[in-house]
Amino acid sequence: SWISLGTPTSRIVFEEGGTYLLAFSAQITSTSSSTVNFYFWPRINGTNVPGSTIKAGLHQNDATFVVSRSAIFQMSAGDYLEVMWAVDSTSGYLQAAAATAFSPATPSTSLSVTRIRA
């Protein structure tokens, strides 16, 4: 395996160096009719990646939206990645949904990691 969960488990540790494609998505929800802003960004080895923030605003009560981004990163063996997020209101949150009679459960976030080259 070339990636593993670190300590804390919010860290994804790259056991082998190389070029990686990361695809991230988050399902965001707001319970406010005022605009609620969400921010997501990668942090590598404890340092924010410049120019990488996703900002999304919801301005409708009970609105749900999926934000996503893919990016390529050059990682060295032992590097770790964390996906950070913040929201400017307690009315905003990440939403996971239970399975229904006709559809499977929905995760609040997902991250896919593909090694492109060593």
mmCIF file of N, CA and C in Angstrom:
data_model
loop_
_atom_site.group_PDB
_atom_site.id
_atom_site.type_symbol
_atom_site.label_atom_id
_atom_site.label_comp_id
_atom_site.label_asym_id
_atom_site.label_seq_id
_atom_site.Cartn_x
_atom_site.Cartn_y
_atom_site.Cartn_z
ATOM 1 N N SER A 1 0.837 -1.183 0.000
ATOM 2 C CA SER A 1 0.000 0.000 0.000
ATOM 3 C C SER A 1 0.883 1.248 0.000
ATOM 4 N N TRP A 2 0.547 2.241 -0.797
ATOM 5 C CA TRP A 2 1.374 3.451 -0.876
ATOM 6 C C TRP A 2 0.793 4.621 -0.121
ATOM 7 N N ILE A 3 -0.400 4.454 0.499
ATOM 8 C CA ILE A 3 -0.928 5.466 1.411
ATOM 9 C C ILE A 3 -1.520 4.768 2.628
ATOM 10 N N SER A 4 -1.588 5.504 3.740
ATOM 11 C CA SER A 4 -2.194 4.965 4.961
ATOM 12 C C SER A 4 -2.722 6.121 5.793
ATOM 13 N N LEU A 5 -3.542 5.801 6.786
ATOM 14 C CA LEU A 5 -4.000 6.818 7.728
ATOM 15 C C LEU A 5 -2.911 7.038 8.758
ATOM 16 N N GLY A 6 -2.710 8.302 9.119
ATOM 17 C CA GLY A 6 -1.668 8.646 10.084
ATOM 18 C C GLY A 6 -2.250 8.878 11.460
ATOM 19 N N THR A 7 -1.475 9.575 12.275
ATOM 20 C CA THR A 7 -1.888 9.967 13.617
ATOM 21 C C THR A 7 -1.779 11.481 13.702
ATOM 22 N N PRO A 8 -2.902 12.173 13.867
ATOM 23 C CA PRO A 8 -4.262 11.667 13.989
ATOM 24 C C PRO A 8 -4.764 11.089 12.662
ATOM 25 N N THR A 9 -5.904 10.407 12.696
ATOM 26 C CA THR A 9 -6.416 9.729 11.501
ATOM 27 C C THR A 9 -6.932 10.688 10.432
ATOM 28 N N SER A 10 -6.900 11.997 10.684
ATOM 29 C CA SER A 10 -7.249 12.969 9.639
ATOM 30 C C SER A 10 -6.117 13.111 8.623
ATOM 31 N N ARG A 11 -4.965 12.526 8.913
ATOM 32 C CA ARG A 11 -3.807 12.613 8.010
ATOM 33 C C ARG A 11 -3.732 11.396 7.097
ATOM 34 N N ILE A 12 -3.510 11.669 5.822
ATOM 35 C CA ILE A 12 -3.242 10.614 4.851
ATOM 36 C C ILE A 12 -1.748 10.661 4.583
ATOM 37 N N VAL A 13 -1.068 9.584 4.916
ATOM 38 C CA VAL A 13 0.389 9.517 4.810
ATOM 39 C C VAL A 13 0.760 8.798 3.510
ATOM 40 N N PHE A 14 1.675 9.398 2.775
ATOM 41 C CA PHE A 14 2.151 8.818 1.521
ATOM 42 C C PHE A 14 3.407 8.007 1.824
ATOM 43 N N GLU A 15 3.285 6.700 1.748
ATOM 44 C CA GLU A 15 4.399 5.797 2.052
ATOM 45 C C GLU A 15 5.458 5.844 0.954
ATOM 46 N N GLU A 16 5.028 6.120 -0.260
ATOM 47 C CA GLU A 16 5.940 6.196 -1.408
ATOM 48 C C GLU A 16 5.781 7.546 -2.088
ATOM 49 N N GLY A 17 6.910 8.124 -2.490
ATOM 50 C CA GLY A 17 6.872 9.391 -3.202
ATOM 51 C C GLY A 17 6.341 9.209 -4.611
ATOM 52 N N GLY A 18 5.915 10.312 -5.220
ATOM 53 C CA GLY A 18 5.441 10.266 -6.592
ATOM 54 C C GLY A 18 4.482 11.392 -6.885
ATOM 55 N N THR A 19 3.876 11.320 -8.042
ATOM 56 C CA THR A 19 2.882 12.289 -8.473
ATOM 57 C C THR A 19 1.510 11.667 -8.294
ATOM 58 N N TYR A 20 0.639 12.380 -7.594
ATOM 59 C CA TYR A 20 -0.672 11.852 -7.240
ATOM 60 C C TYR A 20 -1.778 12.801 -7.693
ATOM 61 N N LEU A 21 -2.866 12.217 -8.182
ATOM 62 C CA LEU A 21 -4.074 12.963 -8.498
ATOM 63 C C LEU A 21 -5.037 12.758 -7.337
ATOM 64 N N LEU A 22 -5.471 13.866 -6.740
ATOM 65 C CA LEU A 22 -6.428 13.807 -5.640
ATOM 66 C C LEU A 22 -7.723 14.455 -6.088
ATOM 67 N N ALA A 23 -8.830 13.773 -5.861
ATOM 68 C CA ALA A 23 -10.158 14.281 -6.202
ATOM 69 C C ALA A 23 -10.979 14.325 -4.917
ATOM 70 N N PHE A 24 -11.442 15.522 -4.544
ATOM 71 C CA PHE A 24 -12.146 15.753 -3.299
ATOM 72 C C PHE A 24 -13.560 16.242 -3.579
ATOM 73 N N SER A 25 -14.515 15.799 -2.766
ATOM 74 C CA SER A 25 -15.870 16.359 -2.833
ATOM 75 C C SER A 25 -16.446 16.436 -1.428
ATOM 76 N N ALA A 26 -17.344 17.394 -1.232
ATOM 77 C CA ALA A 26 -18.026 17.576 0.052
ATOM 78 C C ALA A 26 -19.468 17.977 -0.220
ATOM 79 N N GLN A 27 -20.382 17.400 0.554
ATOM 80 C CA GLN A 27 -21.790 17.768 0.465
ATOM 81 C C GLN A 27 -22.081 18.747 1.594
ATOM 82 N N ILE A 28 -22.382 19.993 1.219
ATOM 83 C CA ILE A 28 -22.575 21.054 2.215
ATOM 84 C C ILE A 28 -24.047 21.420 2.326
ATOM 85 N N THR A 29 -24.447 21.819 3.535
ATOM 86 C CA THR A 29 -25.841 22.158 3.803
ATOM 87 C C THR A 29 -25.896 23.390 4.689
ATOM 88 N N SER A 30 -26.963 24.164 4.528
ATOM 89 C CA SER A 30 -27.189 25.340 5.361
ATOM 90 C C SER A 30 -28.634 25.338 5.868
ATOM 91 N N THR A 31 -28.797 25.729 7.118
ATOM 92 C CA THR A 31 -30.135 25.871 7.686
ATOM 93 C C THR A 31 -30.471 27.337 7.909
ATOM 94 N N SER A 32 -29.873 28.209 7.105
ATOM 95 C CA SER A 32 -30.085 29.649 7.234
ATOM 96 C C SER A 32 -30.513 30.227 5.892
ATOM 97 N N SER A 33 -31.341 31.254 5.930
ATOM 98 C CA SER A 33 -31.692 31.950 4.686
ATOM 99 C C SER A 33 -30.662 33.026 4.356
ATOM 100 N N SER A 34 -29.720 33.275 5.281
ATOM 101 C CA SER A 34 -28.603 34.181 5.020
ATOM 102 C C SER A 34 -27.464 33.400 4.380
ATOM 103 N N THR A 35 -26.567 34.093 3.691
ATOM 104 C CA THR A 35 -25.443 33.415 3.041
ATOM 105 C C THR A 35 -24.509 32.797 4.072
ATOM 106 N N VAL A 36 -24.166 31.547 3.844
ATOM 107 C CA VAL A 36 -23.211 30.811 4.670
ATOM 108 C C VAL A 36 -22.063 30.404 3.745
ATOM 109 N N ASN A 37 -20.835 30.792 4.108
ATOM 110 C CA ASN A 37 -19.664 30.505 3.279
ATOM 111 C C ASN A 37 -18.882 29.325 3.838
ATOM 112 N N PHE A 38 -18.516 28.417 2.949
ATOM 113 C CA PHE A 38 -17.714 27.245 3.269
ATOM 114 C C PHE A 38 -16.357 27.371 2.588
ATOM 115 N N TYR A 39 -15.319 26.908 3.253
ATOM 116 C CA TYR A 39 -13.957 26.960 2.719
ATOM 117 C C TYR A 39 -13.321 25.582 2.898
ATOM 118 N N PHE A 40 -12.652 25.091 1.853
ATOM 119 C CA PHE A 40 -11.940 23.817 1.892
ATOM 120 C C PHE A 40 -10.566 24.024 1.268
ATOM 121 N N TRP A 41 -9.526 23.428 1.861
ATOM 122 C CA TRP A 41 -8.184 23.553 1.302
ATOM 123 C C TRP A 41 -7.310 22.395 1.776
ATOM 124 N N PRO A 42 -6.282 22.041 0.984
ATOM 125 C CA PRO A 42 -5.356 20.997 1.407
ATOM 126 C C PRO A 42 -4.221 21.587 2.241
ATOM 127 N N ARG A 43 -3.758 20.795 3.169
ATOM 128 C CA ARG A 43 -2.600 21.140 3.995
ATOM 129 C C ARG A 43 -1.631 19.965 3.885
ATOM 130 N N ILE A 44 -0.401 20.253 3.478
ATOM 131 C CA ILE A 44 0.618 19.212 3.333
ATOM 132 C C ILE A 44 1.692 19.431 4.379
ATOM 133 N N ASN A 45 1.939 18.399 5.175
ATOM 134 C CA ASN A 45 2.934 18.445 6.255
ATOM 135 C C ASN A 45 2.704 19.647 7.172
ATOM 136 N N GLY A 46 1.431 19.964 7.420
ATOM 137 C CA GLY A 46 1.083 21.043 8.333
ATOM 138 C C GLY A 46 1.080 22.432 7.719
ATOM 139 N N THR A 47 1.329 22.542 6.411
ATOM 140 C CA THR A 47 1.394 23.838 5.733
ATOM 141 C C THR A 47 0.278 23.949 4.701
ATOM 142 N N ASN A 48 -0.478 25.044 4.761
ATOM 143 C CA ASN A 48 -1.537 25.274 3.775
ATOM 144 C C ASN A 48 -0.936 25.383 2.382
ATOM 145 N N VAL A 49 -1.604 24.790 1.378
ATOM 146 C CA VAL A 49 -1.147 24.867 -0.008
ATOM 147 C C VAL A 49 -1.659 26.185 -0.595
ATOM 148 N N PRO A 50 -0.748 27.091 -1.023
ATOM 149 C CA PRO A 50 -1.172 28.396 -1.553
ATOM 150 C C PRO A 50 -2.085 28.272 -2.776
ATOM 151 N N GLY A 51 -3.063 29.162 -2.863
ATOM 152 C CA GLY A 51 -3.928 29.225 -4.039
ATOM 153 C C GLY A 51 -4.820 28.010 -4.230
ATOM 154 N N SER A 52 -5.160 27.296 -3.154
ATOM 155 C CA SER A 52 -5.865 26.023 -3.312
ATOM 156 C C SER A 52 -7.264 25.986 -2.707
ATOM 157 N N THR A 53 -7.723 27.086 -2.121
ATOM 158 C CA THR A 53 -8.990 27.060 -1.400
ATOM 159 C C THR A 53 -10.191 26.995 -2.338
ATOM 160 N N ILE A 54 -11.149 26.157 -1.976
ATOM 161 C CA ILE A 54 -12.470 26.160 -2.601
ATOM 162 C C ILE A 54 -13.357 26.984 -1.675
ATOM 163 N N LYS A 55 -14.063 27.961 -2.208
ATOM 164 C CA LYS A 55 -15.026 28.732 -1.423
ATOM 165 C C LYS A 55 -16.388 28.569 -2.082
ATOM 166 N N ALA A 56 -17.381 28.206 -1.278
ATOM 167 C CA ALA A 56 -18.739 28.055 -1.787
ATOM 168 C C ALA A 56 -19.699 28.681 -0.794
ATOM 169 N N GLY A 57 -20.693 29.376 -1.304
ATOM 170 C CA GLY A 57 -21.686 30.005 -0.446
ATOM 171 C C GLY A 57 -23.076 29.462 -0.724
ATOM 172 N N LEU A 58 -23.804 29.179 0.341
ATOM 173 C CA LEU A 58 -25.205 28.796 0.229
ATOM 174 C C LEU A 58 -26.031 29.922 0.827
ATOM 175 N N HIS A 59 -27.110 30.292 0.183
ATOM 176 C CA HIS A 59 -27.937 31.382 0.697
ATOM 177 C C HIS A 59 -29.426 31.048 0.660
ATOM 178 N N GLN A 60 -29.714 29.785 0.873
ATOM 179 C CA GLN A 60 -31.106 29.355 0.878
ATOM 180 C C GLN A 60 -31.298 28.356 2.009
ATOM 181 N N ASN A 61 -32.300 28.541 2.816
ATOM 182 C CA ASN A 61 -32.576 27.645 3.931
ATOM 183 C C ASN A 61 -32.769 26.212 3.430
ATOM 184 N N ASP A 62 -32.118 25.264 4.094
ATOM 185 C CA ASP A 62 -32.154 23.833 3.749
ATOM 186 C C ASP A 62 -31.542 23.533 2.382
ATOM 187 N N ALA A 63 -30.695 24.423 1.886
ATOM 188 C CA ALA A 63 -30.012 24.165 0.627
ATOM 189 C C ALA A 63 -28.892 23.157 0.849
ATOM 190 N N THR A 64 -28.679 22.286 -0.136
ATOM 191 C CA THR A 64 -27.578 21.327 -0.117
ATOM 192 C C THR A 64 -26.884 21.407 -1.472
ATOM 193 N N PHE A 65 -25.553 21.334 -1.438
ATOM 194 C CA PHE A 65 -24.767 21.479 -2.663
ATOM 195 C C PHE A 65 -23.511 20.637 -2.528
ATOM 196 N N VAL A 66 -23.023 20.114 -3.638
ATOM 197 C CA VAL A 66 -21.771 19.362 -3.631
ATOM 198 C C VAL A 66 -20.689 20.210 -4.282
ATOM 199 N N VAL A 67 -19.571 20.394 -3.568
ATOM 200 C CA VAL A 67 -18.409 21.080 -4.118
ATOM 201 C C VAL A 67 -17.333 20.032 -4.376
ATOM 202 N N SER A 68 -16.516 20.262 -5.399
ATOM 203 C CA SER A 68 -15.466 19.288 -5.708
ATOM 204 C C SER A 68 -14.299 19.958 -6.408
ATOM 205 N N ARG A 69 -13.179 19.301 -6.315
ATOM 206 C CA ARG A 69 -11.978 19.764 -7.017
ATOM 207 C C ARG A 69 -11.010 18.599 -7.147
ATOM 208 N N SER A 70 -10.282 18.589 -8.250
ATOM 209 C CA SER A 70 -9.191 17.643 -8.457
ATOM 210 C C SER A 70 -7.906 18.435 -8.607
ATOM 211 N N ALA A 71 -6.806 17.884 -8.119
ATOM 212 C CA ALA A 71 -5.515 18.557 -8.230
ATOM 213 C C ALA A 71 -4.414 17.513 -8.229
ATOM 214 N N ILE A 72 -3.292 17.885 -8.809
ATOM 215 C CA ILE A 72 -2.124 17.005 -8.857
ATOM 216 C C ILE A 72 -1.097 17.518 -7.859
ATOM 217 N N PHE A 73 -0.537 16.597 -7.074
ATOM 218 C CA PHE A 73 0.453 16.931 -6.058
ATOM 219 C C PHE A 73 1.679 16.042 -6.221
ATOM 220 N N GLN A 74 2.839 16.639 -6.024
ATOM 221 C CA GLN A 74 4.093 15.891 -5.968
ATOM 222 C C GLN A 74 4.378 15.622 -4.490
ATOM 223 N N MET A 75 4.373 14.369 -4.100
ATOM 224 C CA MET A 75 4.546 13.996 -2.698
ATOM 225 C C MET A 75 5.828 13.185 -2.535
ATOM 226 N N SER A 76 6.487 13.366 -1.415
ATOM 227 C CA SER A 76 7.668 12.574 -1.065
ATOM 228 C C SER A 76 7.258 11.508 -0.057
ATOM 229 N N ALA A 77 8.043 10.449 0.029
ATOM 230 C CA ALA A 77 7.770 9.399 1.009
ATOM 231 C C ALA A 77 7.740 10.019 2.408
ATOM 232 N N GLY A 78 6.689 9.720 3.171
ATOM 233 C CA GLY A 78 6.546 10.252 4.519
ATOM 234 C C GLY A 78 5.728 11.526 4.605
ATOM 235 N N ASP A 79 5.453 12.189 3.476
ATOM 236 C CA ASP A 79 4.598 13.384 3.493
ATOM 237 C C ASP A 79 3.186 12.995 3.907
ATOM 238 N N TYR A 80 2.470 13.964 4.501
ATOM 239 C CA TYR A 80 1.072 13.706 4.818
ATOM 240 C C TYR A 80 0.206 14.862 4.342
ATOM 241 N N LEU A 81 -1.043 14.535 4.043
ATOM 242 C CA LEU A 81 -2.030 15.483 3.546
ATOM 243 C C LEU A 81 -3.218 15.484 4.495
ATOM 244 N N GLU A 82 -3.750 16.678 4.765
ATOM 245 C CA GLU A 82 -4.997 16.833 5.497
ATOM 246 C C GLU A 82 -5.897 17.743 4.677
ATOM 247 N N VAL A 83 -7.178 17.425 4.627
ATOM 248 C CA VAL A 83 -8.153 18.309 3.994
ATOM 249 C C VAL A 83 -8.772 19.140 5.110
ATOM 250 N N MET A 84 -8.597 20.439 5.030
ATOM 251 C CA MET A 84 -9.084 21.365 6.055
ATOM 252 C C MET A 84 -10.392 21.990 5.578
ATOM 253 N N TRP A 85 -11.216 22.409 6.546
ATOM 254 C CA TRP A 85 -12.435 23.110 6.167
ATOM 255 C C TRP A 85 -12.862 24.042 7.286
ATOM 256 N N ALA A 86 -13.602 25.063 6.895
ATOM 257 C CA ALA A 86 -14.140 26.037 7.836
ATOM 258 C C ALA A 86 -15.445 26.559 7.258
ATOM 259 N N VAL A 87 -16.280 27.089 8.147
ATOM 260 C CA VAL A 87 -17.547 27.686 7.741
ATOM 261 C C VAL A 87 -17.758 28.926 8.603
ATOM 262 N N ASP A 88 -18.354 29.968 8.036
ATOM 263 C CA ASP A 88 -18.476 31.229 8.782
ATOM 264 C C ASP A 88 -19.777 31.351 9.575
ATOM 265 N N SER A 89 -20.502 30.247 9.726
ATOM 266 C CA SER A 89 -21.755 30.267 10.479
ATOM 267 C C SER A 89 -22.031 28.884 11.053
ATOM 268 N N THR A 90 -22.601 28.842 12.238
ATOM 269 C CA THR A 90 -22.984 27.551 12.814
ATOM 270 C C THR A 90 -24.178 26.935 12.090
ATOM 271 N N SER A 91 -24.751 27.653 11.146
ATOM 272 C CA SER A 91 -25.859 27.122 10.344
ATOM 273 C C SER A 91 -25.368 26.247 9.193
ATOM 274 N N GLY A 92 -24.073 26.250 8.932
ATOM 275 C CA GLY A 92 -23.520 25.450 7.846
ATOM 276 C C GLY A 92 -22.841 24.205 8.370
ATOM 277 N N TYR A 93 -23.024 23.096 7.662
ATOM 278 C CA TYR A 93 -22.389 21.847 8.093
ATOM 279 C C TYR A 93 -22.229 20.895 6.915
ATOM 280 N N LEU A 94 -21.391 19.881 7.112
ATOM 281 C CA LEU A 94 -21.236 18.813 6.140
ATOM 282 C C LEU A 94 -22.366 17.825 6.372
ATOM 283 N N GLN A 95 -22.986 17.371 5.277
ATOM 284 C CA GLN A 95 -24.141 16.500 5.439
ATOM 285 C C GLN A 95 -23.909 15.116 4.862
ATOM 286 N N ALA A 96 -24.112 14.116 5.689
ATOM 287 C CA ALA A 96 -24.196 12.731 5.239
ATOM 288 C C ALA A 96 -25.665 12.353 5.324
ATOM 289 N N ALA A 97 -26.133 11.535 4.403
ATOM 290 C CA ALA A 97 -27.536 11.144 4.401
ATOM 291 C C ALA A 97 -27.646 9.626 4.487
ATOM 292 N N ALA A 98 -28.608 9.169 5.251
ATOM 293 C CA ALA A 98 -28.852 7.732 5.402
ATOM 294 C C ALA A 98 -29.427 7.158 4.112
ATOM 295 N N ALA A 99 -29.316 5.861 3.978
ATOM 296 C CA ALA A 99 -29.900 5.176 2.828
ATOM 297 C C ALA A 99 -31.418 5.345 2.857
ATOM 298 N N THR A 100 -32.002 5.337 1.673
ATOM 299 C CA THR A 100 -33.455 5.393 1.548
ATOM 300 C C THR A 100 -33.926 4.085 0.918
ATOM 301 N N ALA A 101 -35.224 3.969 0.702
ATOM 302 C CA ALA A 101 -35.765 2.765 0.069
ATOM 303 C C ALA A 101 -35.245 2.596 -1.360
ATOM 304 N N PHE A 102 -34.829 3.695 -1.991
ATOM 305 C CA PHE A 102 -34.414 3.627 -3.397
ATOM 306 C C PHE A 102 -32.965 4.033 -3.662
ATOM 307 N N SER A 103 -32.215 4.469 -2.619
ATOM 308 C CA SER A 103 -30.826 4.873 -2.882
ATOM 309 C C SER A 103 -29.931 4.564 -1.682
ATOM 310 N N PRO A 104 -28.632 4.313 -1.943
ATOM 311 C CA PRO A 104 -27.703 4.058 -0.845
ATOM 312 C C PRO A 104 -27.384 5.336 -0.061
ATOM 313 N N ALA A 105 -26.713 5.178 1.062
ATOM 314 C CA ALA A 105 -26.314 6.312 1.899
ATOM 315 C C ALA A 105 -25.380 7.247 1.138
ATOM 316 N N THR A 106 -25.327 8.498 1.593
ATOM 317 C CA THR A 106 -24.487 9.524 0.987
ATOM 318 C C THR A 106 -23.416 9.950 1.986
ATOM 319 N N PRO A 107 -22.131 9.865 1.622
ATOM 320 C CA PRO A 107 -21.101 10.361 2.537
ATOM 321 C C PRO A 107 -21.070 11.890 2.525
ATOM 322 N N SER A 108 -20.601 12.482 3.614
ATOM 323 C CA SER A 108 -20.481 13.945 3.645
ATOM 324 C C SER A 108 -19.284 14.408 2.825
ATOM 325 N N THR A 109 -18.224 13.625 2.818
ATOM 326 C CA THR A 109 -17.035 13.962 2.019
ATOM 327 C C THR A 109 -16.455 12.698 1.400
ATOM 328 N N SER A 110 -15.683 12.898 0.351
ATOM 329 C CA SER A 110 -14.935 11.780 -0.233
ATOM 330 C C SER A 110 -13.620 12.310 -0.795
ATOM 331 N N LEU A 111 -12.621 11.449 -0.772
ATOM 332 C CA LEU A 111 -11.308 11.775 -1.324
ATOM 333 C C LEU A 111 -10.793 10.552 -2.050
ATOM 334 N N SER A 112 -10.483 10.715 -3.317
ATOM 335 C CA SER A 112 -9.881 9.649 -4.115
ATOM 336 C C SER A 112 -8.437 10.008 -4.384
ATOM 337 N N VAL A 113 -7.556 9.037 -4.246
ATOM 338 C CA VAL A 113 -6.131 9.243 -4.497
ATOM 339 C C VAL A 113 -5.679 8.259 -5.552
ATOM 340 N N THR A 114 -5.094 8.794 -6.639
ATOM 341 C CA THR A 114 -4.584 7.971 -7.722
ATOM 342 C C THR A 114 -3.120 8.301 -7.945
ATOM 343 N N ARG A 115 -2.260 7.288 -7.902
ATOM 344 C CA ARG A 115 -0.848 7.510 -8.170
ATOM 345 C C ARG A 115 -0.646 7.547 -9.676
ATOM 346 N N ILE A 116 -0.123 8.673 -10.168
ATOM 347 C CA ILE A 116 0.088 8.841 -11.612
ATOM 348 C C ILE A 116 1.448 8.298 -12.021
ATOM 349 N N ARG A 117 2.476 8.599 -11.217
ATOM 350 C CA ARG A 117 3.826 8.060 -11.499
ATOM 351 C C ARG A 117 4.676 8.106 -10.239
ATOM 352 N N ALA A 118 5.685 7.262 -10.229
ATOM 353 C CA ALA A 118 6.592 7.173 -9.081
ATOM 354 C C ALA A 118 7.539 8.355 -9.069
#
